[in-house]
Short mmCIF file of C-alpha atoms in Angstrom, two decimals:
data_model
loop_
_atom_site.label_atom_id
_atom_site.label_comp_id
_atom_site.label_asym_id
_atom_site.label_seq_id
_atom_site.Cartn_x
_atom_site.Cartn_y
_atom_site.Cartn_z
CA MET A 1 5.29 2.49 -24.52
CA LEU A 2 5.46 -0.60 -22.40
CA VAL A 3 2.86 -3.25 -22.90
CA LYS A 4 2.73 -6.01 -20.38
CA ASN A 5 1.42 -9.40 -21.25
CA HIS A 6 0.20 -11.09 -18.07
CA GLY A 7 3.74 -10.71 -16.79
CA ILE A 8 4.89 -13.66 -18.87
CA GLU A 9 7.41 -13.39 -21.65
CA THR A 10 5.69 -14.77 -24.70
CA ASP A 11 7.66 -13.25 -27.54
CA PRO A 12 9.01 -16.20 -29.56
CA LYS A 13 12.07 -14.23 -30.63
CA CYS A 14 13.10 -13.95 -27.05
CA ASP A 15 12.84 -17.56 -26.00
CA VAL A 16 16.48 -17.61 -25.13
CA LEU A 17 15.97 -14.70 -22.75
CA HIS A 18 13.63 -16.77 -20.60
CA ARG A 19 16.29 -17.65 -18.14
CA TYR A 20 17.11 -14.00 -17.62
CA ARG A 21 13.55 -13.19 -16.64
CA ARG A 22 14.40 -13.37 -12.97
CA PRO A 23 13.33 -10.81 -10.44
CA SER A 24 16.29 -8.47 -10.42
CA LEU A 25 19.25 -10.79 -10.28
CA PRO A 26 22.46 -9.71 -11.92
CA VAL A 27 23.19 -11.98 -14.81
CA PHE A 28 26.52 -10.47 -15.59
CA PRO A 29 29.20 -13.18 -15.47
CA ARG A 30 31.83 -13.62 -12.89
CA GLN A 31 33.85 -10.40 -13.26
CA LEU A 32 33.47 -9.39 -9.69
CA LYS A 33 35.96 -6.77 -8.63
CA LEU A 34 38.96 -6.75 -10.91
CA GLN A 35 38.92 -3.89 -13.38
CA LYS A 36 41.32 -5.75 -15.70
CA GLU A 37 39.04 -8.76 -16.06
CA ARG A 38 36.13 -6.52 -16.98
CA GLU A 39 38.17 -4.70 -19.58
CA THR A 40 39.51 -7.84 -21.23
CA SER A 41 36.07 -9.42 -21.40
CA LEU A 42 34.57 -6.31 -22.95
CA LYS A 43 37.40 -6.24 -25.47
CA ARG A 44 36.64 -9.84 -26.32
CA GLU A 45 32.95 -9.18 -26.76
CA LYS A 46 33.55 -6.11 -28.89
CA GLY A 47 35.25 -8.13 -31.59
CA TYR A 48 32.06 -9.82 -32.81
CA GLY A 49 31.17 -8.08 -36.00
CA GLU A 50 28.09 -6.86 -37.74
CA GLU A 51 25.96 -9.96 -37.40
CA SER A 52 26.15 -9.86 -33.64
CA TYR A 53 25.25 -6.18 -33.70
CA LEU A 54 22.01 -7.00 -35.52
CA VAL A 55 21.26 -9.79 -33.10
CA ALA A 56 21.96 -7.44 -30.23
CA LEU A 57 19.63 -4.84 -31.68
CA LEU A 58 16.95 -7.47 -32.17
CA LEU A 59 17.30 -8.75 -28.64
CA PHE A 60 17.37 -5.22 -27.27
CA LEU A 61 14.18 -4.38 -29.14
CA CYS A 62 12.37 -7.50 -28.08
CA PHE A 63 13.55 -6.97 -24.54
CA PHE A 64 12.05 -3.52 -24.50
CA SER A 65 8.92 -4.51 -26.35
CA ALA A 66 8.08 -7.24 -23.92
CA GLY A 67 8.41 -5.12 -20.83
CA LEU A 68 11.31 -4.59 -18.56
CA SER A 69 10.53 -4.88 -14.93
CA PRO A 70 9.78 -8.13 -13.18
CA THR A 71 6.07 -8.10 -13.49
CA ALA A 72 5.60 -10.49 -10.64
CA GLN A 73 5.28 -7.48 -8.41
CA ALA A 74 2.33 -5.81 -10.05
CA ILE A 75 -1.17 -6.44 -8.78
CA TRP A 76 -4.27 -7.33 -10.72
CA LEU A 77 -7.50 -5.58 -9.88
CA THR A 78 -10.90 -6.76 -11.01
CA LEU A 79 -13.14 -3.91 -12.07
CA PRO A 80 -16.89 -4.53 -12.06
CA SER A 81 -18.72 -3.41 -15.18
CA SER A 82 -20.33 -0.60 -13.23
CA GLY A 83 -18.84 1.20 -10.30
CA THR A 84 -15.47 2.61 -9.42
CA LYS A 85 -12.60 0.86 -7.79
CA CYS A 86 -10.17 3.06 -5.93
CA VAL A 87 -6.73 2.37 -4.62
CA SER A 88 -5.02 4.78 -2.26
CA GLU A 89 -1.77 5.19 -0.44
CA GLU A 90 -0.61 7.58 2.22
CA ILE A 91 2.56 9.17 0.92
CA GLN A 92 4.91 11.72 2.46
CA ASN A 93 6.14 14.88 0.86
CA ASN A 94 8.77 14.85 -1.93
CA VAL A 95 8.40 11.23 -2.97
CA VAL A 96 8.53 10.02 -6.57
CA VAL A 97 5.54 7.92 -7.60
CA LEU A 98 5.60 5.85 -10.78
CA ALA A 99 2.67 3.80 -11.96
CA ASP A 100 1.77 1.75 -14.96
CA TYR A 101 -1.58 0.18 -15.79
CA VAL A 102 -2.63 -2.23 -18.48
CA LEU A 103 -6.00 -3.66 -19.28
CA VAL A 104 -6.02 -7.44 -19.54
CA SER A 105 -9.05 -8.90 -21.22
CA ASP A 106 -9.72 -12.59 -21.54
CA ASP A 107 -11.99 -12.59 -24.53
CA HIS A 108 -11.00 -10.76 -27.65
CA SER A 109 -14.45 -10.11 -29.04
CA HIS A 110 -15.18 -7.33 -26.55
CA HIS A 111 -12.84 -4.40 -26.33
CA PRO A 112 -13.35 -2.73 -23.01
CA ALA A 113 -11.82 0.58 -22.09
CA ILE A 114 -11.14 2.03 -18.69
CA SER A 115 -10.75 5.51 -17.30
CA VAL A 116 -8.23 6.48 -14.68
CA LYS A 117 -8.13 9.45 -12.37
CA VAL A 118 -5.42 10.20 -9.83
CA THR A 119 -5.99 12.88 -7.20
CA SER A 120 -3.79 14.45 -4.59
CA PRO A 121 -4.94 14.85 -0.97
CA TYR A 122 -5.94 18.47 -1.64
CA GLY A 123 -8.08 17.53 -4.61
CA ASN A 124 -5.76 18.40 -7.49
CA ILE A 125 -6.08 16.00 -10.39
CA LEU A 126 -2.65 14.62 -11.18
CA HIS A 127 -3.58 12.30 -14.03
CA HIS A 128 -6.85 11.84 -15.87
CA LYS A 129 -7.30 9.62 -18.87
CA GLU A 130 -10.54 8.40 -20.41
CA ASN A 131 -11.26 5.47 -22.69
CA THR A 132 -7.89 3.79 -22.67
CA THR A 133 -6.42 0.32 -22.38
CA HIS A 134 -3.00 1.15 -20.96
CA GLY A 135 -1.02 4.07 -19.73
CA GLN A 136 1.44 5.29 -17.20
CA PHE A 137 1.94 8.29 -15.01
CA ALA A 138 4.64 9.67 -12.76
CA PHE A 139 4.66 12.55 -10.33
CA THR A 140 6.51 13.89 -7.32
CA THR A 141 4.41 14.52 -4.27
CA HIS A 142 4.25 18.07 -2.98
CA GLU A 143 1.88 17.39 -0.13
CA ALA A 144 1.84 14.63 2.43
CA GLY A 145 -1.42 12.75 2.51
CA ASN A 146 -3.63 10.21 0.89
CA TYR A 147 -3.17 9.87 -2.87
CA LEU A 148 -6.09 8.23 -4.60
CA ALA A 149 -6.16 6.44 -7.95
CA CYS A 150 -9.60 5.53 -9.22
CA LEU A 151 -10.38 3.27 -12.13
CA TRP A 152 -13.69 2.54 -13.75
CA VAL A 153 -14.93 0.83 -16.88
CA ASP A 154 -16.07 3.18 -19.61
CA GLY A 155 -19.62 3.29 -20.76
CA HIS A 156 -21.06 0.51 -22.74
CA TYR A 157 -19.11 -2.59 -21.88
CA GLN A 158 -21.31 -5.48 -20.82
CA GLY A 159 -19.03 -8.43 -20.59
CA GLY A 160 -18.54 -9.08 -16.93
CA ASP A 161 -15.46 -8.14 -15.00
CA VAL A 162 -12.40 -6.50 -16.43
CA ASN A 163 -8.89 -7.19 -15.12
CA VAL A 164 -6.39 -4.38 -14.79
CA ASN A 165 -2.73 -4.89 -14.06
CA LEU A 166 -1.54 -2.02 -11.90
CA ASP A 167 2.13 -1.50 -11.14
CA TRP A 168 2.46 1.19 -8.49
CA ARG A 169 5.86 2.15 -7.14
CA THR A 170 6.83 4.83 -4.67
CA GLY A 171 10.11 6.11 -3.35
CA ILE A 172 13.09 3.83 -3.70
CA ALA A 173 11.18 1.35 -5.85
CA ALA A 174 10.65 4.06 -8.47
CA LYS A 175 14.34 4.90 -8.74
CA ASP A 176 15.82 4.55 -12.19
CA TRP A 177 18.78 2.27 -11.56
CA GLU A 178 19.57 2.01 -15.22
CA SER A 179 20.55 5.67 -15.43
CA VAL A 180 22.58 5.38 -12.24
CA ALA A 181 24.42 2.39 -13.71
CA ARG A 182 25.06 4.26 -16.92
CA LYS A 183 26.17 7.47 -15.25
CA GLU A 184 28.53 5.89 -12.77
CA LYS A 185 29.47 3.00 -15.03
CA ILE A 186 28.84 0.28 -12.50
CA GLU A 187 27.31 -3.05 -13.27
CA GLY A 188 26.67 -6.50 -11.96
CA VAL A 189 27.31 -7.20 -8.31
CA GLU A 190 28.33 -3.61 -7.59
CA LEU A 191 25.01 -2.35 -8.89
CA GLU A 192 23.14 -4.89 -6.81
CA LEU A 193 24.99 -3.81 -3.71
CA ARG A 194 24.28 -0.18 -4.56
CA LYS A 195 20.59 -1.06 -4.74
CA LEU A 196 20.79 -2.74 -1.35
CA GLU A 197 22.46 0.35 0.06
CA GLY A 198 19.65 2.49 -1.31
CA ALA A 199 17.15 0.16 0.33
CA VAL A 200 18.88 0.42 3.69
CA GLU A 201 18.80 4.22 3.48
CA ALA A 202 15.11 4.09 2.64
CA ILE A 203 14.51 1.87 5.67
CA HIS A 204 16.37 4.35 7.88
CA GLU A 205 14.32 7.26 6.55
CA ASN A 206 11.09 5.35 7.04
CA LEU A 207 12.03 4.59 10.62
CA ILE A 208 12.65 8.27 11.34
CA TYR A 209 9.31 9.12 9.75
CA LEU A 210 7.51 6.51 11.84
CA LYS A 211 9.14 7.90 14.95
CA SER A 212 7.95 11.44 14.18
CA ARG A 213 4.42 10.19 13.48
CA GLU A 214 4.40 8.33 16.76
CA ALA A 215 5.56 11.47 18.58
CA GLU A 216 2.71 13.46 16.99
CA MET A 217 0.21 10.86 18.03
CA ARG A 218 1.60 10.85 21.54
CA THR A 219 1.04 14.62 21.89
CA VAL A 220 -2.54 14.22 20.68
CA SER A 221 -3.09 11.39 23.16
CA GLU A 222 -1.69 13.38 26.05
CA ARG A 223 -3.76 16.41 25.14
CA THR A 224 -6.90 14.26 25.04
CA ASN A 225 -5.95 12.77 28.40
CA ALA A 226 -5.59 16.25 29.94
CA ARG A 227 -8.86 17.31 28.35
CA VAL A 228 -10.74 14.34 29.79
CA ALA A 229 -9.54 15.25 33.28
CA TRP A 230 -10.43 18.94 32.87
CA PHE A 231 -13.84 18.32 31.37
CA SER A 232 -14.78 15.83 34.09
CA ILE A 233 -13.84 18.26 36.84
CA MET A 234 -15.67 21.00 34.99
CA SER A 235 -18.77 18.81 34.67
CA LEU A 236 -18.70 18.24 38.42
CA GLY A 237 -18.40 22.00 38.88
CA ILE A 238 -21.31 22.64 36.51
CA CYS A 239 -23.40 20.04 38.34
CA ILE A 240 -22.81 21.75 41.67
CA ALA A 241 -23.38 25.22 40.20
CA VAL A 242 -26.59 24.23 38.46
CA SER A 243 -28.05 22.55 41.52
CA ALA A 244 -27.12 25.58 43.68
CA LEU A 245 -28.88 27.79 41.17
CA GLN A 246 -31.92 25.53 41.31
CA ILE A 247 -32.10 25.62 45.07
CA TRP A 248 -31.66 29.40 45.15
CA HIS A 249 -34.35 29.93 42.55
CA LEU A 250 -36.84 27.63 44.22
CA LYS A 251 -36.24 29.18 47.61
CA ARG A 252 -36.93 32.62 46.14
CA PHE A 253 -40.04 31.30 44.44
CA PHE A 254 -41.48 29.75 47.58
CA GLN A 255 -40.70 32.83 49.58
CA LYS A 256 -42.52 34.87 46.99
CA LYS A 257 -45.47 32.48 47.18
CA LYS A 258 -45.37 32.85 50.96
CA LEU A 259 -45.13 29.11 51.45
CA ILE A 260 -41.92 29.34 53.48
CA MET B 1 36.48 -19.75 -10.24
CA SER B 2 36.30 -22.41 -12.95
CA THR B 3 37.04 -21.35 -16.48
CA ARG B 4 34.17 -20.38 -18.65
CA LYS B 5 32.88 -22.68 -21.30
CA ALA B 6 32.41 -20.99 -24.63
CA PRO B 7 29.04 -19.36 -24.03
CA CYS B 8 26.52 -19.05 -26.82
CA ARG B 9 26.57 -15.83 -28.79
CA TYR B 10 23.09 -14.86 -27.63
CA SER B 11 23.87 -15.24 -23.97
CA LYS B 12 26.97 -13.04 -24.15
CA ILE B 13 25.24 -10.21 -25.90
CA SER B 14 22.15 -10.50 -23.82
CA THR B 15 24.24 -10.33 -20.68
CA ILE B 16 25.55 -6.99 -21.86
CA ILE B 17 22.06 -5.87 -22.76
CA PHE B 18 20.69 -7.14 -19.52
CA ALA B 19 23.45 -5.50 -17.52
CA LEU B 20 22.79 -2.24 -19.32
CA THR B 21 19.08 -2.39 -18.87
CA LEU B 22 19.14 -3.36 -15.24
CA SER B 23 16.11 -1.35 -14.41
CA ASN B 24 14.76 -4.33 -12.57
CA VAL B 25 13.43 -2.77 -9.50
CA ILE B 26 13.95 -4.69 -6.32
CA TYR B 27 11.92 -2.99 -3.73
CA HIS B 28 8.30 -3.22 -4.47
CA GLY B 29 5.35 -4.55 -2.73
CA PHE B 30 2.55 -2.22 -2.09
CA ALA B 31 1.18 -0.52 0.94
CA LEU B 32 -1.99 0.19 -0.92
CA SER B 33 -5.40 0.62 0.59
CA ILE B 34 -8.62 -0.45 -0.97
CA SER B 35 -12.12 0.26 0.22
CA LEU B 36 -13.92 -2.88 1.18
CA ARG B 37 -17.67 -2.90 0.87
CA ASP B 38 -18.44 -6.59 0.78
CA PHE B 39 -15.85 -8.64 -1.04
CA GLU B 40 -12.69 -7.49 -2.77
CA CYS B 41 -9.91 -9.45 -4.40
CA VAL B 42 -6.41 -8.55 -5.44
CA SER B 43 -4.28 -10.88 -7.53
CA GLU B 44 -0.57 -11.21 -7.77
CA HIS B 45 1.53 -13.26 -10.10
CA VAL B 46 4.15 -15.65 -8.70
CA LEU B 47 6.83 -16.56 -11.22
CA TYR B 48 8.44 -19.60 -9.63
CA ALA B 49 7.05 -22.42 -7.53
CA GLY B 50 8.64 -22.40 -4.11
CA ASP B 51 8.79 -18.63 -3.85
CA SER B 52 7.96 -17.27 -0.45
CA VAL B 53 4.97 -14.95 -0.47
CA SER B 54 4.76 -12.69 2.55
CA GLY B 55 2.70 -9.72 3.46
CA ASN B 56 0.39 -8.08 5.91
CA PHE B 57 -2.90 -6.24 6.00
CA VAL B 58 -4.50 -3.85 8.46
CA VAL B 59 -8.14 -2.82 8.63
CA MET B 60 -8.68 0.87 9.24
CA ASP B 61 -12.19 0.67 10.54
CA HIS B 62 -13.16 4.20 11.24
CA ASN B 63 -16.71 3.89 10.05
CA ILE B 64 -18.16 1.86 12.86
CA PHE B 65 -19.34 3.40 16.11
CA TRP B 66 -18.59 0.61 18.53
CA SER B 67 -15.32 -0.64 17.09
CA ALA B 68 -14.98 -3.41 19.64
CA ASP B 69 -18.11 -4.98 18.21
CA HIS B 70 -16.74 -5.32 14.71
CA PRO B 71 -16.49 -9.01 13.78
CA GLY B 72 -13.26 -8.50 11.84
CA ILE B 73 -12.73 -9.34 8.21
CA GLU B 74 -12.02 -12.64 6.55
CA PHE B 75 -8.87 -13.04 4.53
CA THR B 76 -8.24 -15.92 2.12
CA VAL B 77 -5.47 -16.75 -0.32
CA THR B 78 -6.30 -18.99 -3.26
CA SER B 79 -3.67 -20.70 -5.37
CA PRO B 80 -3.92 -20.88 -9.17
CA GLY B 81 -5.16 -24.45 -8.82
CA GLY B 82 -8.13 -23.27 -6.80
CA TYR B 83 -6.93 -24.53 -3.44
CA LEU B 84 -7.08 -22.42 -0.32
CA VAL B 85 -3.53 -21.76 0.73
CA HIS B 86 -4.06 -19.49 3.69
CA SER B 87 -7.10 -18.19 5.49
CA LEU B 88 -7.75 -15.98 8.46
CA GLU B 89 -11.05 -15.06 10.06
CA GLY B 90 -12.22 -12.30 12.31
CA SER B 91 -8.99 -10.36 12.31
CA SER B 92 -8.40 -6.64 12.15
CA GLY B 93 -4.93 -6.95 10.71
CA ASP B 94 -2.22 -9.55 10.61
CA LYS B 95 0.95 -10.69 8.87
CA PHE B 96 1.07 -13.79 6.71
CA GLU B 97 3.71 -15.83 4.99
CA PHE B 98 3.61 -19.00 2.96
CA LYS B 99 5.60 -20.87 0.39
CA ALA B 100 3.92 -20.88 -3.00
CA PRO B 101 3.40 -24.48 -4.12
CA LEU B 102 2.70 -23.51 -7.73
CA SER B 103 3.60 -20.66 -9.96
CA GLY B 104 0.78 -18.60 -11.36
CA THR B 105 -1.71 -16.02 -10.22
CA TYR B 106 -2.64 -16.04 -6.57
CA LYS B 107 -5.80 -14.34 -5.37
CA PHE B 108 -5.85 -12.49 -2.06
CA CYS B 109 -9.44 -11.90 -1.03
CA PHE B 110 -10.98 -9.86 1.74
CA ARG B 111 -14.55 -10.32 2.88
CA ASN B 112 -16.41 -7.94 5.13
CA PRO B 113 -19.23 -9.60 7.11
CA ALA B 114 -20.41 -6.33 8.64
CA SER B 115 -22.48 -3.90 6.66
CA THR B 116 -20.18 -0.92 7.12
CA HIS B 117 -17.68 0.30 4.60
CA GLU B 118 -14.10 -0.51 5.60
CA THR B 119 -10.66 0.36 4.28
CA VAL B 120 -7.97 -2.30 4.16
CA SER B 121 -4.31 -1.43 3.76
CA PHE B 122 -2.28 -4.36 2.49
CA HIS B 123 1.24 -5.23 1.41
CA ILE B 124 2.25 -8.31 -0.58
CA HIS B 125 5.78 -9.31 -1.48
CA VAL B 126 6.93 -12.26 -3.55
CA GLY B 127 10.53 -13.21 -2.94
CA HIS B 128 12.68 -15.54 -4.95
CA ILE B 129 16.05 -16.89 -3.88
CA PRO B 130 17.89 -18.86 -6.55
CA ASN B 131 18.66 -22.35 -5.35
CA GLU B 132 21.17 -24.95 -6.55
CA HIS B 133 18.85 -25.98 -9.35
CA ASP B 134 18.92 -22.46 -10.81
CA LEU B 135 22.66 -22.24 -10.24
CA ALA B 136 23.24 -25.47 -12.10
CA ARG B 137 20.96 -24.48 -14.95
CA ASP B 138 22.53 -21.11 -15.63
CA GLU B 139 26.30 -20.90 -15.72
CA HIS B 140 26.20 -17.12 -15.31
CA LEU B 141 24.87 -17.27 -11.77
CA ASN B 142 27.24 -17.09 -8.86
CA PRO B 143 26.87 -18.28 -5.32
CA ILE B 144 27.25 -14.60 -4.51
CA ASN B 145 23.97 -13.94 -6.27
CA VAL B 146 22.33 -16.35 -3.84
CA LYS B 147 23.77 -14.45 -0.91
CA ILE B 148 22.71 -11.13 -2.40
CA ALA B 149 19.22 -12.50 -2.92
CA GLU B 150 19.08 -13.68 0.70
CA LEU B 151 20.22 -10.27 1.90
CA ARG B 152 17.64 -8.59 -0.27
CA GLU B 153 14.91 -10.83 1.11
CA SER B 154 15.82 -10.00 4.70
CA LEU B 155 15.83 -6.29 3.87
CA GLU B 156 12.45 -6.80 2.25
CA SER B 157 11.13 -8.36 5.42
CA VAL B 158 12.24 -5.25 7.33
CA VAL B 159 10.49 -3.04 4.79
CA SER B 160 7.37 -5.20 5.06
CA GLU B 161 7.38 -4.90 8.85
CA GLN B 162 7.78 -1.12 8.55
CA LYS B 163 4.80 -0.91 6.24
CA TYR B 164 2.77 -2.96 8.74
CA LEU B 165 3.80 -0.60 11.54
CA LYS B 166 2.93 2.40 9.41
CA ALA B 167 -0.53 0.99 8.66
CA ARG B 168 -1.12 0.18 12.34
CA ASP B 169 0.03 3.66 13.29
CA ALA B 170 -2.47 5.12 10.84
CA ARG B 171 -5.21 3.02 12.41
CA HIS B 172 -4.27 4.20 15.90
CA ARG B 173 -4.27 7.74 14.63
CA TYR B 174 -7.88 7.31 13.48
CA THR B 175 -8.81 5.94 16.89
CA ASN B 176 -7.07 8.83 18.63
CA GLU B 177 -8.75 11.45 16.49
CA SER B 178 -12.08 9.78 17.06
CA THR B 179 -11.47 9.75 20.82
CA ARG B 180 -10.59 13.43 20.82
CA LYS B 181 -13.69 14.36 18.86
CA ARG B 182 -15.91 12.18 21.04
CA VAL B 183 -14.52 13.71 24.24
CA VAL B 184 -15.28 17.25 23.10
CA PHE B 185 -18.67 16.49 21.58
CA PHE B 186 -20.04 14.37 24.40
CA THR B 187 -18.81 16.73 27.11
CA VAL B 188 -20.47 19.74 25.54
CA LEU B 189 -23.61 17.66 25.01
CA GLU B 190 -23.48 16.61 28.65
CA TYR B 191 -23.32 20.24 29.85
CA VAL B 192 -26.19 21.25 27.62
CA PHE B 193 -28.31 18.39 28.89
CA PHE B 194 -27.46 19.21 32.50
CA ALA B 195 -28.61 22.78 32.09
CA ALA B 196 -31.72 21.73 30.17
CA THR B 197 -32.68 19.08 32.74
CA SER B 198 -32.33 21.36 35.73
CA SER B 199 -34.30 24.17 34.10
CA LEU B 200 -37.02 21.68 33.19
CA GLN B 201 -37.03 20.51 36.80
CA VAL B 202 -37.42 24.06 38.05
CA LEU B 203 -40.20 24.78 35.59
CA PHE B 204 -42.07 21.65 36.62
CA ILE B 205 -41.86 22.48 40.30
CA ARG B 206 -43.07 25.99 39.59
CA ARG B 207 -46.00 24.58 37.69
CA LEU B 208 -46.82 22.28 40.60
CA PHE B 209 -47.35 25.31 42.78
CA SER B 210 -49.11 27.43 40.24
CA LYS B 211 -52.70 28.51 40.68
CA SER B 212 -54.05 26.68 37.62
CA PHE B 213 -52.69 23.44 38.90
CA ALA B 214 -54.02 24.06 42.34
CA TYR B 215 -57.45 24.85 40.98
CA ASN B 216 -57.49 21.65 38.95
CA ARG B 217 -56.79 19.45 41.90
CA VAL B 218 -59.55 17.13 42.78
#
C-alpha cells in the first residue's frame, strides 16, 4: 500500500535519501559498460556484514513506505464538498492503465472520505470504491474509447474543498521497469537507455495511430462533401418538381372552375 | 574517470537499493480531460526551482451551436508564491512553456466565460535536467546522466506534441461529426418545408377562388 505525502519525502529516517529523490535519474555509480568493473564493485559491497544488511533493510522499508515514483508528475484535483468531478481520457485498445489516488487534507480535525468510480466507454464499471482515503486500480483496456474516472466527496463532510492527488498513467508510463531490470539483470545507464528506447517505440506507435485516425476523419469529410453536393442538387430538383406540381394542380383547378 | 572517494555506507547500499527499485517512471504527463463548467483548477508539484514546465490544452467545444462565437477560455498559471506566471485569454487551445522560478505546487486554472459546458483536454509535463550544481553536489552523477536527461526531455517534447495533435484531432472529429449531422438534418428539414410551403400556397390560392370567399367579398 503506497501512501503519498504531498510528494515530499518527510520520513526522518530517510533524510540521507533526499538526494536520490530525483525524477528518474540513475544514481548507480560510474560502472558504465565493463562487466568486470560491475562484478568487482558488487563483490566489494557484498563484504559488509550484518549491520549493513539491517541498514539496507531499514532503508528499503522506508523507501517503500514513503512512495516510490517521482510524485512530481501526479496532479492534484480539488473536489467541492458537493458535486462530482470527473476526469477522462480517450484510450486505444489493449493499453495498460495504472492509477493511484490519495486524499490530502489540510486540517486534521475533519476526516473526509471520497468515492471513486471508473467506467469504460461501454458503461462497464472497472473500479468502484466508496468511503475511502486512498486506493489504486489497474486495468487493461479492451475497448477503444473514453474512459471516465469520477470522484466525489462522501456524505456528511462540511469542511470546504478536499484535495485529491491523482496519479494516472497509461501505456509506456505504466510499464514496470523494475521487473524488466530484475529479469534481464540490467541496471544504471543501460536501464535508462532501455527506457528511452521504449519511449521511442511508443512515439512511433502513437504516430501510426494518429495517421489512421486522420485517415478515418478524411473519409468522413469526403463523404460529407459528396453528400452536400448531392443534397443541394436534389433540393434544386425537388424545388423544380414541387413548383411544376403546383402549376399543374392550379391549372387543373382553374380549368375545373371554368376560369381558363 | 577520477577515482572514487570512500563513499558513506548509506550511499553505497542505497545505490543498490535505488538501482534495484528503479521503478521511477519517466514518461508521464497526462492527456486528461476535465469538464469545465465555470472555473476548474488542476495543481502540479514542481520539485526543483528552474525546472521547465511545458504543456498544452485543447478545448473540445461541442456544446455550442455557433462555435465561431465562442469567446474562448482563459488559462492562468499561478506559482506557489501567488504570482501569475503565465496567462492566456480567449484561446481554444494552445501550448505553453515556462521555467519554474520556485519549487512547490503550481496551479493551472481554466475559466469559462460562456455559459455552456466545455471539455478541456490538457497535458502538463515537468522536466528536470541536472546541472553542474547537482553534479557537484552528488558524486554519483555522471555527465552522461545530464545527456540522458536532455535526451529524455526532447523525447518528452515529442510526446507532448503528439498528445496536442491527438487532442486537436479529437476536436476536429467532433466538428466533422457535427457537420455531417447538420447536413443531413437541415437538408431533410429543407425538403419538408419546401413541400409544406408549396402545398400551403396551393391551398391558399384555392381558397381565394372558393365560393365562400367570393360571397364574403365586399
